[in-house]
Amino acid sequence: MTTNKTFIIAELSANHNHKKEIALESIKAAKEAGADAVKIQTYTADTLTLNCDNEYFQIKQGTLWDGTTLYKLYQQAYTPWEWHQELFDYAKSLDIPLFSTPFDKSAVDFLESLNNPIIKIASFELVDIPLIEYAASKGRPMIMSTGIATLNEIQEAVDACHKAGNEDITLLKCTSSYPAPLNEANLLTIPDLKNRFGCKVGLSDHTAGSVAPCAAVALGAQVIEKHFIMDRSIGGPDAAFSMTKDEFAEMVKRVRETEECLGQVNYELSDKMKKNRKFARSLFACADIAKGEIFTEKNIRSVRPGDGCSPKYLPELLGKTSDRVYKFGEPIVYK
């Protein structure tokens, strides 16, 4: 994650519908679509919440998942731990990094046994400082989403990484709305995160399309995370705000084009640009001028092309006498 190229992550999440074959196919499809890495999530319903259906555990916040409980949602969405080794091995065989989001210490330990290369902290876990400190102590690069956190909570999470001796931190702007409307993306937060916390920055995106990722890259995002699905007809908790292979490939293309546009700070003129100065304005005789005749606005003008002297000399020349004969359409020579 030290290259100048944006690190684009395909978030598989629950988009396997509890079929390992779909998970494996998704890793390959993400690689083919141009992803730089694939991410999964490592939890069980029991490591994430309680098997309780009282009002505290019922989902009724106006989300895609209203009408169920947290436990039932996570039972539906989790990636079985017994798949992990095969998924990691398969990704390695395709030469694409696979990493995961742990949601408790047991998941951190399990992922360490698999040599998980990057640790992602989800938005809703950013307030779990003991978990962050424990995860950061493993010395892996830390990517943390900031979707529901206050400034103070982001600072506490960054401090927890530092306390554990981990300085490799990337903060992702995230709008924790599923899907997220564009007018709530607030991407100007990305450079502010970088300035405030001195970390690498990026976007965990839940909006539709490629506009937000491209704008984020233009604002300095070094990481883009987007939910990936083989086919939305698979269904599942995250299908509605996930990109298909073709859509993801189009996003990657647009992001790479955005990178090309950004280039670098450069005020030097290329050979082509120098050649095109032919079409710049310059001073020309707009009437025949005799030697000794006074320059006026009636006999010299700023026009295209650029073969005469710079128009900046026009005020200086007006009122002076010509030291030579100029025919109509000849460039004025001065300095």
mmCIF file of C-alpha atoms in Angstrom:
data_model
loop_
_atom_site.group_PDB
_atom_site.id
_atom_site.type_symbol
_atom_site.label_atom_id
_atom_site.label_comp_id
_atom_site.label_asym_id
_atom_site.label_seq_id
_atom_site.Cartn_x
_atom_site.Cartn_y
_atom_site.Cartn_z
ATOM 1 C CA MET A 1 0.000 0.000 0.000
ATOM 2 C CA THR A 2 2.924 2.349 -0.627
ATOM 3 C CA THR A 3 2.544 2.796 -4.393
ATOM 4 C CA ASN A 4 1.071 5.892 -6.013
ATOM 5 C CA LYS A 5 -1.659 3.748 -7.546
ATOM 6 C CA THR A 6 -4.979 3.764 -5.709
ATOM 7 C CA PHE A 7 -5.454 0.508 -3.800
ATOM 8 C CA ILE A 8 -8.889 -0.767 -4.887
ATOM 9 C CA ILE A 9 -10.565 -3.310 -2.603
ATOM 10 C CA ALA A 10 -13.468 -5.566 -3.578
ATOM 11 C CA GLU A 11 -15.489 -6.131 -0.409
ATOM 12 C CA LEU A 12 -17.096 -9.561 -0.635
ATOM 13 C CA SER A 13 -18.898 -9.297 2.709
ATOM 14 C CA ALA A 14 -22.038 -11.472 2.654
ATOM 15 C CA ASN A 15 -22.265 -11.657 -1.129
ATOM 16 C CA HIS A 16 -21.710 -15.407 -1.307
ATOM 17 C CA ASN A 17 -25.165 -16.421 -0.075
ATOM 18 C CA HIS A 18 -23.480 -19.083 2.075
ATOM 19 C CA LYS A 19 -22.145 -20.917 -0.950
ATOM 20 C CA LYS A 20 -18.398 -21.412 -0.902
ATOM 21 C CA GLU A 21 -18.290 -21.870 -4.674
ATOM 22 C CA ILE A 22 -19.729 -18.368 -5.111
ATOM 23 C CA ALA A 23 -17.131 -16.971 -2.706
ATOM 24 C CA LEU A 24 -14.331 -18.584 -4.715
ATOM 25 C CA GLU A 25 -15.797 -17.450 -8.031
ATOM 26 C CA SER A 26 -16.154 -13.930 -6.627
ATOM 27 C CA ILE A 27 -12.454 -13.755 -5.741
ATOM 28 C CA LYS A 28 -11.539 -14.701 -9.304
ATOM 29 C CA ALA A 29 -14.079 -12.294 -10.780
ATOM 30 C CA ALA A 30 -12.799 -9.441 -8.601
ATOM 31 C CA LYS A 31 -9.262 -10.123 -9.793
ATOM 32 C CA GLU A 32 -10.454 -10.089 -13.414
ATOM 33 C CA ALA A 33 -12.336 -6.841 -12.787
ATOM 34 C CA GLY A 34 -9.105 -5.131 -11.730
ATOM 35 C CA ALA A 35 -9.338 -5.224 -7.944
ATOM 36 C CA ASP A 36 -6.042 -4.927 -6.080
ATOM 37 C CA ALA A 37 -7.354 -6.979 -3.152
ATOM 38 C CA VAL A 38 -10.428 -8.795 -1.916
ATOM 39 C CA LYS A 39 -11.782 -8.397 1.596
ATOM 40 C CA ILE A 40 -13.991 -10.668 3.637
ATOM 41 C CA GLN A 41 -15.347 -10.411 7.190
ATOM 42 C CA THR A 42 -14.497 -12.712 10.062
ATOM 43 C CA TYR A 43 -17.170 -13.127 12.707
ATOM 44 C CA THR A 44 -20.019 -15.316 13.783
ATOM 45 C CA ALA A 45 -23.359 -14.149 15.082
ATOM 46 C CA ASP A 46 -22.182 -15.129 18.576
ATOM 47 C CA THR A 47 -18.916 -13.140 18.394
ATOM 48 C CA LEU A 48 -20.766 -10.063 17.170
ATOM 49 C CA THR A 49 -23.934 -9.869 19.240
ATOM 50 C CA LEU A 50 -26.290 -11.741 21.590
ATOM 51 C CA ASN A 51 -28.983 -14.203 20.582
ATOM 52 C CA CYS A 52 -31.641 -11.937 21.969
ATOM 53 C CA ASP A 53 -34.770 -10.530 20.359
ATOM 54 C CA ASN A 54 -35.754 -7.836 22.841
ATOM 55 C CA GLU A 55 -36.177 -4.291 21.530
ATOM 56 C CA TYR A 56 -32.479 -3.460 21.884
ATOM 57 C CA PHE A 57 -31.535 -6.119 19.336
ATOM 58 C CA GLN A 58 -34.316 -5.493 16.811
ATOM 59 C CA ILE A 59 -33.366 -3.624 13.622
ATOM 60 C CA LYS A 60 -35.774 -0.747 13.016
ATOM 61 C CA GLN A 61 -33.614 2.219 12.008
ATOM 62 C CA GLY A 62 -34.947 2.596 8.459
ATOM 63 C CA THR A 63 -32.344 0.256 6.938
ATOM 64 C CA LEU A 64 -32.499 -2.489 4.318
ATOM 65 C CA TRP A 65 -32.529 -4.965 7.197
ATOM 66 C CA ASP A 66 -35.451 -3.672 9.274
ATOM 67 C CA GLY A 67 -37.740 -6.349 10.638
ATOM 68 C CA THR A 68 -35.098 -8.796 11.799
ATOM 69 C CA THR A 69 -32.728 -8.987 14.740
ATOM 70 C CA LEU A 70 -29.000 -8.441 14.815
ATOM 71 C CA TYR A 71 -28.363 -12.103 15.564
ATOM 72 C CA LYS A 72 -30.486 -13.322 12.650
ATOM 73 C CA LEU A 73 -28.876 -10.824 10.264
ATOM 74 C CA TYR A 74 -25.360 -11.915 11.187
ATOM 75 C CA GLN A 75 -26.307 -15.582 10.967
ATOM 76 C CA GLN A 76 -27.326 -14.858 7.393
ATOM 77 C CA ALA A 77 -24.328 -12.674 6.543
ATOM 78 C CA TYR A 78 -21.264 -14.281 8.110
ATOM 79 C CA THR A 79 -18.524 -16.063 6.189
ATOM 80 C CA PRO A 80 -17.915 -19.505 7.738
ATOM 81 C CA TRP A 81 -14.532 -19.700 9.414
ATOM 82 C CA GLU A 82 -13.956 -23.162 8.003
ATOM 83 C CA TRP A 83 -13.878 -21.598 4.515
ATOM 84 C CA HIS A 84 -11.147 -19.107 5.344
ATOM 85 C CA GLN A 85 -8.079 -21.247 4.688
ATOM 86 C CA GLU A 86 -9.347 -22.299 1.274
ATOM 87 C CA LEU A 87 -10.296 -18.721 0.379
ATOM 88 C CA PHE A 88 -6.870 -17.412 1.406
ATOM 89 C CA ASP A 89 -5.112 -20.202 -0.495
ATOM 90 C CA TYR A 90 -7.205 -19.650 -3.609
ATOM 91 C CA ALA A 91 -6.563 -15.909 -3.603
ATOM 92 C CA LYS A 92 -2.849 -16.575 -3.232
ATOM 93 C CA SER A 93 -2.942 -18.908 -6.236
ATOM 94 C CA LEU A 94 -4.494 -16.044 -8.250
ATOM 95 C CA ASP A 95 -1.877 -13.602 -6.971
ATOM 96 C CA ILE A 96 -4.412 -11.266 -5.380
ATOM 97 C CA PRO A 97 -4.237 -10.382 -1.677
ATOM 98 C CA LEU A 98 -7.156 -11.497 0.483
ATOM 99 C CA PHE A 99 -7.628 -9.948 3.903
ATOM 100 C CA SER A 100 -10.387 -9.607 6.442
ATOM 101 C CA THR A 101 -12.188 -7.551 9.045
ATOM 102 C CA PRO A 102 -12.042 -9.114 12.517
ATOM 103 C CA PHE A 103 -14.806 -8.231 14.951
ATOM 104 C CA ASP A 104 -13.324 -9.605 18.160
ATOM 105 C CA LYS A 105 -9.990 -10.790 19.545
ATOM 106 C CA SER A 106 -10.646 -14.424 18.642
ATOM 107 C CA ALA A 107 -11.056 -13.375 15.002
ATOM 108 C CA VAL A 108 -7.791 -11.397 15.164
ATOM 109 C CA ASP A 109 -5.991 -14.503 16.446
ATOM 110 C CA PHE A 110 -7.629 -16.730 13.838
ATOM 111 C CA LEU A 111 -6.639 -14.366 11.031
ATOM 112 C CA GLU A 112 -3.080 -14.206 12.340
ATOM 113 C CA SER A 113 -2.895 -17.988 11.945
ATOM 114 C CA LEU A 114 -3.768 -17.451 8.268
ATOM 115 C CA ASN A 115 -1.133 -14.717 7.812
ATOM 116 C CA ASN A 116 -3.832 -12.157 7.097
ATOM 117 C CA PRO A 117 -1.844 -9.298 5.477
ATOM 118 C CA ILE A 118 -4.016 -6.281 6.405
ATOM 119 C CA ILE A 119 -6.456 -5.662 9.244
ATOM 120 C CA LYS A 120 -9.632 -3.722 8.494
ATOM 121 C CA ILE A 121 -11.697 -2.198 11.278
ATOM 122 C CA ALA A 122 -15.345 -1.645 10.363
ATOM 123 C CA SER A 123 -17.120 1.637 11.082
ATOM 124 C CA PHE A 124 -19.228 0.225 13.900
ATOM 125 C CA GLU A 125 -16.150 -1.227 15.622
ATOM 126 C CA LEU A 126 -14.154 2.017 15.549
ATOM 127 C CA VAL A 127 -15.339 2.736 19.097
ATOM 128 C CA ASP A 128 -13.962 -0.622 20.352
ATOM 129 C CA ILE A 129 -10.597 0.697 21.489
ATOM 130 C CA PRO A 130 -9.440 -2.553 23.156
ATOM 131 C CA LEU A 131 -10.113 -4.439 19.901
ATOM 132 C CA ILE A 132 -8.241 -1.847 17.836
ATOM 133 C CA GLU A 133 -5.283 -1.824 20.193
ATOM 134 C CA TYR A 134 -5.114 -5.630 20.140
ATOM 135 C CA ALA A 135 -5.425 -5.788 16.342
ATOM 136 C CA ALA A 136 -2.834 -3.037 15.856
ATOM 137 C CA SER A 137 -0.390 -4.891 18.120
ATOM 138 C CA LYS A 138 -0.040 -7.553 15.405
ATOM 139 C CA GLY A 139 1.952 -5.086 13.307
ATOM 140 C CA ARG A 140 -0.223 -5.360 10.204
ATOM 141 C CA PRO A 141 -1.304 -2.309 8.174
ATOM 142 C CA MET A 142 -4.511 -0.964 9.715
ATOM 143 C CA ILE A 143 -7.413 0.303 7.586
ATOM 144 C CA MET A 144 -10.206 1.855 9.634
ATOM 145 C CA SER A 145 -13.599 3.111 8.453
ATOM 146 C CA THR A 146 -14.936 6.206 10.192
ATOM 147 C CA GLY A 147 -18.625 5.974 9.283
ATOM 148 C CA ILE A 148 -20.273 6.506 12.668
ATOM 149 C CA ALA A 149 -17.412 8.013 14.647
ATOM 150 C CA THR A 150 -16.995 11.491 16.078
ATOM 151 C CA LEU A 151 -13.714 13.356 15.714
ATOM 152 C CA ASN A 152 -12.783 12.402 19.266
ATOM 153 C CA GLU A 153 -13.536 8.730 18.577
ATOM 154 C CA ILE A 154 -11.398 8.771 15.420
ATOM 155 C CA GLN A 155 -8.580 10.310 17.443
ATOM 156 C CA GLU A 156 -8.950 7.614 20.114
ATOM 157 C CA ALA A 157 -8.770 4.891 17.447
ATOM 158 C CA VAL A 158 -5.648 6.417 15.896
ATOM 159 C CA ASP A 159 -4.121 6.806 19.373
ATOM 160 C CA ALA A 160 -4.848 3.131 20.090
ATOM 161 C CA CYS A 161 -2.836 2.139 17.010
ATOM 162 C CA HIS A 162 0.026 4.395 18.071
ATOM 163 C CA LYS A 163 -0.085 3.003 21.599
ATOM 164 C CA ALA A 164 0.354 -0.474 20.105
ATOM 165 C CA GLY A 165 3.352 0.784 18.120
ATOM 166 C CA ASN A 166 1.522 0.702 14.794
ATOM 167 C CA GLU A 167 1.971 3.722 12.506
ATOM 168 C CA ASP A 168 0.652 2.166 9.271
ATOM 169 C CA ILE A 169 -2.867 3.609 9.440
ATOM 170 C CA THR A 170 -5.361 4.387 6.677
ATOM 171 C CA LEU A 171 -8.601 6.170 7.569
ATOM 172 C CA LEU A 172 -11.538 5.664 5.216
ATOM 173 C CA LYS A 173 -14.300 8.223 4.874
ATOM 174 C CA CYS A 174 -17.494 6.222 5.039
ATOM 175 C CA THR A 175 -21.157 7.131 4.987
ATOM 176 C CA SER A 176 -22.863 4.436 7.037
ATOM 177 C CA SER A 177 -26.024 4.395 4.966
ATOM 178 C CA TYR A 178 -26.889 1.446 2.749
ATOM 179 C CA PRO A 179 -27.049 2.550 -0.032
ATOM 180 C CA ALA A 180 -25.685 6.045 0.576
ATOM 181 C CA PRO A 181 -26.995 9.060 -1.381
ATOM 182 C CA LEU A 182 -24.355 11.139 -3.153
ATOM 183 C CA ASN A 183 -25.331 14.282 -1.281
ATOM 184 C CA GLU A 184 -24.318 12.612 1.966
ATOM 185 C CA ALA A 185 -20.876 11.485 0.755
ATOM 186 C CA ASN A 186 -19.129 14.648 2.042
ATOM 187 C CA LEU A 187 -15.899 13.712 0.306
ATOM 188 C CA LEU A 188 -14.176 16.949 1.335
ATOM 189 C CA THR A 189 -13.722 15.153 4.647
ATOM 190 C CA ILE A 190 -11.008 13.016 2.983
ATOM 191 C CA PRO A 191 -8.266 15.676 2.785
ATOM 192 C CA ASP A 192 -9.345 16.950 6.189
ATOM 193 C CA LEU A 193 -8.813 13.487 7.707
ATOM 194 C CA LYS A 194 -5.333 13.444 6.215
ATOM 195 C CA ASN A 195 -4.492 16.878 7.578
ATOM 196 C CA ARG A 196 -5.955 16.279 11.042
ATOM 197 C CA PHE A 197 -4.576 12.829 11.737
ATOM 198 C CA GLY A 198 -1.496 12.588 9.519
ATOM 199 C CA CYS A 199 -2.674 9.252 8.114
ATOM 200 C CA LYS A 200 -3.214 7.804 4.696
ATOM 201 C CA VAL A 201 -6.830 8.257 3.612
ATOM 202 C CA GLY A 202 -9.433 6.662 1.383
ATOM 203 C CA LEU A 203 -13.111 5.926 0.844
ATOM 204 C CA SER A 204 -15.314 3.030 1.849
ATOM 205 C CA ASP A 205 -18.129 3.674 -0.581
ATOM 206 C CA HIS A 206 -21.788 2.709 -0.429
ATOM 207 C CA THR A 207 -23.049 5.080 -3.143
ATOM 208 C CA ALA A 208 -24.163 3.906 -6.562
ATOM 209 C CA GLY A 209 -21.751 4.092 -9.482
ATOM 210 C CA SER A 210 -18.209 5.399 -9.873
ATOM 211 C CA VAL A 211 -18.641 9.124 -9.274
ATOM 212 C CA ALA A 212 -17.752 9.093 -5.576
ATOM 213 C CA PRO A 213 -14.659 6.858 -5.944
ATOM 214 C CA CYS A 214 -13.269 9.003 -8.764
ATOM 215 C CA ALA A 215 -13.941 12.227 -6.872
ATOM 216 C CA ALA A 216 -12.319 10.694 -3.780
ATOM 217 C CA VAL A 217 -9.178 9.847 -5.739
ATOM 218 C CA ALA A 218 -9.057 13.423 -7.044
ATOM 219 C CA LEU A 219 -9.184 14.574 -3.405
ATOM 220 C CA GLY A 220 -6.270 12.373 -2.389
ATOM 221 C CA ALA A 221 -7.817 8.995 -1.547
ATOM 222 C CA GLN A 222 -5.203 6.238 -1.654
ATOM 223 C CA VAL A 223 -7.658 3.401 -0.950
ATOM 224 C CA ILE A 224 -11.112 2.707 -2.406
ATOM 225 C CA GLU A 225 -13.312 -0.026 -0.981
ATOM 226 C CA LYS A 226 -16.476 -1.073 -2.801
ATOM 227 C CA HIS A 227 -18.863 -3.983 -2.218
ATOM 228 C CA PHE A 228 -18.614 -6.637 -4.933
ATOM 229 C CA ILE A 229 -21.157 -9.248 -6.023
ATOM 230 C CA MET A 230 -21.209 -11.768 -8.848
ATOM 231 C CA ASP A 231 -24.867 -11.098 -9.595
ATOM 232 C CA ARG A 232 -27.352 -9.041 -7.581
ATOM 233 C CA SER A 233 -29.957 -11.737 -8.210
ATOM 234 C CA ILE A 234 -27.991 -13.836 -5.695
ATOM 235 C CA GLY A 235 -29.624 -11.638 -3.088
ATOM 236 C CA GLY A 236 -28.350 -11.184 0.430
ATOM 237 C CA PRO A 237 -27.996 -8.336 2.939
ATOM 238 C CA ASP A 238 -25.557 -6.281 0.845
ATOM 239 C CA ALA A 239 -26.714 -7.015 -2.705
ATOM 240 C CA ALA A 240 -28.538 -3.707 -3.249
ATOM 241 C CA PHE A 241 -25.418 -1.549 -2.822
ATOM 242 C CA SER A 242 -22.847 -3.915 -4.362
ATOM 243 C CA MET A 243 -21.226 -3.696 -7.804
ATOM 244 C CA THR A 244 -21.276 -6.506 -10.322
ATOM 245 C CA LYS A 245 -18.102 -7.567 -12.113
ATOM 246 C CA ASP A 246 -18.753 -5.348 -15.139
ATOM 247 C CA GLU A 247 -19.668 -2.367 -12.961
ATOM 248 C CA PHE A 248 -16.586 -2.859 -10.798
ATOM 249 C CA ALA A 249 -14.355 -3.108 -13.878
ATOM 250 C CA GLU A 250 -15.840 0.138 -15.181
ATOM 251 C CA MET A 251 -15.150 1.807 -11.820
ATOM 252 C CA VAL A 252 -11.535 0.603 -11.881
ATOM 253 C CA LYS A 253 -11.163 2.007 -15.401
ATOM 254 C CA ARG A 254 -12.573 5.373 -14.320
ATOM 255 C CA VAL A 255 -10.340 5.502 -11.248
ATOM 256 C CA ARG A 256 -7.246 4.748 -13.332
ATOM 257 C CA GLU A 257 -8.277 7.465 -15.815
ATOM 258 C CA THR A 258 -8.691 9.862 -12.887
ATOM 259 C CA GLU A 259 -5.160 9.006 -11.748
ATOM 260 C CA GLU A 260 -3.877 9.776 -15.250
ATOM 261 C CA CYS A 261 -5.644 13.140 -15.210
ATOM 262 C CA LEU A 262 -4.124 14.076 -11.864
ATOM 263 C CA GLY A 263 -0.550 13.554 -12.993
ATOM 264 C CA GLN A 264 1.756 15.811 -11.004
ATOM 265 C CA VAL A 265 2.329 19.497 -10.310
ATOM 266 C CA ASN A 266 3.963 20.718 -13.514
ATOM 267 C CA TYR A 267 4.278 24.159 -15.070
ATOM 268 C CA GLU A 268 6.727 23.095 -17.773
ATOM 269 C CA LEU A 269 5.511 23.289 -21.361
ATOM 270 C CA SER A 270 5.646 20.101 -23.358
ATOM 271 C CA ASP A 271 6.881 20.187 -26.947
ATOM 272 C CA LYS A 272 3.277 19.985 -28.097
ATOM 273 C CA MET A 273 2.262 22.870 -25.852
ATOM 274 C CA LYS A 274 5.200 24.935 -27.093
ATOM 275 C CA LYS A 275 4.167 24.209 -30.657
ATOM 276 C CA ASN A 276 0.627 25.311 -29.863
ATOM 277 C CA ARG A 277 1.917 28.703 -28.717
ATOM 278 C CA LYS A 278 1.687 29.479 -32.439
ATOM 279 C CA PHE A 279 -1.978 30.185 -31.699
ATOM 280 C CA ALA A 280 -1.324 32.549 -28.801
ATOM 281 C CA ARG A 281 -1.928 36.283 -29.202
ATOM 282 C CA SER A 282 0.876 38.666 -30.107
ATOM 283 C CA LEU A 283 1.314 42.136 -31.597
ATOM 284 C CA PHE A 284 0.889 42.563 -35.369
ATOM 285 C CA ALA A 285 0.720 45.469 -37.746
ATOM 286 C CA CYS A 286 -2.917 45.964 -38.633
ATOM 287 C CA ALA A 287 -1.983 48.614 -41.214
ATOM 288 C CA ASP A 288 1.131 49.574 -43.173
ATOM 289 C CA ILE A 289 3.567 51.394 -40.905
ATOM 290 C CA ALA A 290 6.340 53.663 -42.208
ATOM 291 C CA LYS A 291 9.700 54.001 -40.495
ATOM 292 C CA GLY A 292 9.396 56.824 -37.948
ATOM 293 C CA GLU A 293 5.591 56.525 -37.797
ATOM 294 C CA ILE A 294 4.021 56.539 -34.338
ATOM 295 C CA PHE A 295 2.529 53.299 -33.057
ATOM 296 C CA THR A 296 -1.185 53.676 -32.292
ATOM 297 C CA GLU A 297 -4.107 51.376 -31.655
ATOM 298 C CA LYS A 298 -4.999 51.877 -35.306
ATOM 299 C CA ASN A 299 -1.793 50.367 -36.685
ATOM 300 C CA ILE A 300 -0.857 47.669 -34.127
ATOM 301 C CA ARG A 301 -3.134 45.155 -32.425
ATOM 302 C CA SER A 302 -3.044 42.074 -30.208
ATOM 303 C CA VAL A 303 -4.200 39.194 -32.431
ATOM 304 C CA ARG A 304 -3.524 35.546 -33.135
ATOM 305 C CA PRO A 305 -1.054 33.998 -34.113
ATOM 306 C CA GLY A 306 1.865 34.243 -31.697
ATOM 307 C CA ASP A 307 4.732 35.247 -33.978
ATOM 308 C CA GLY A 308 4.983 38.844 -32.778
ATOM 309 C CA CYS A 309 6.082 40.240 -29.452
ATOM 310 C CA SER A 310 3.958 39.765 -26.344
ATOM 311 C CA PRO A 311 0.753 41.824 -25.978
ATOM 312 C CA LYS A 312 2.088 42.964 -22.590
ATOM 313 C CA TYR A 313 4.283 45.426 -24.503
ATOM 314 C CA LEU A 314 1.336 47.198 -26.176
ATOM 315 C CA PRO A 315 1.019 50.007 -23.564
ATOM 316 C CA GLU A 316 4.777 50.545 -23.755
ATOM 317 C CA LEU A 317 4.808 50.720 -27.561
ATOM 318 C CA LEU A 318 1.870 53.065 -28.019
ATOM 319 C CA GLY A 319 3.203 56.559 -28.699
ATOM 320 C CA LYS A 320 6.671 55.335 -29.675
ATOM 321 C CA THR A 321 7.967 55.633 -33.228
ATOM 322 C CA SER A 322 8.666 52.633 -35.397
ATOM 323 C CA ASP A 323 12.324 51.988 -36.197
ATOM 324 C CA ARG A 324 11.470 50.122 -39.394
ATOM 325 C CA VAL A 325 8.830 49.613 -42.072
ATOM 326 C CA TYR A 326 6.005 47.126 -41.333
ATOM 327 C CA LYS A 327 3.580 45.829 -43.898
ATOM 328 C CA PHE A 328 0.008 44.945 -42.954
ATOM 329 C CA GLY A 329 0.034 41.484 -41.298
ATOM 330 C CA GLU A 330 3.688 41.536 -40.203
ATOM 331 C CA PRO A 331 4.572 40.656 -36.606
ATOM 332 C CA ILE A 332 5.862 43.509 -34.475
ATOM 333 C CA VAL A 333 9.414 42.975 -33.222
ATOM 334 C CA TYR A 334 10.202 44.456 -29.810
ATOM 335 C CA LYS A 335 12.705 43.476 -27.118
#
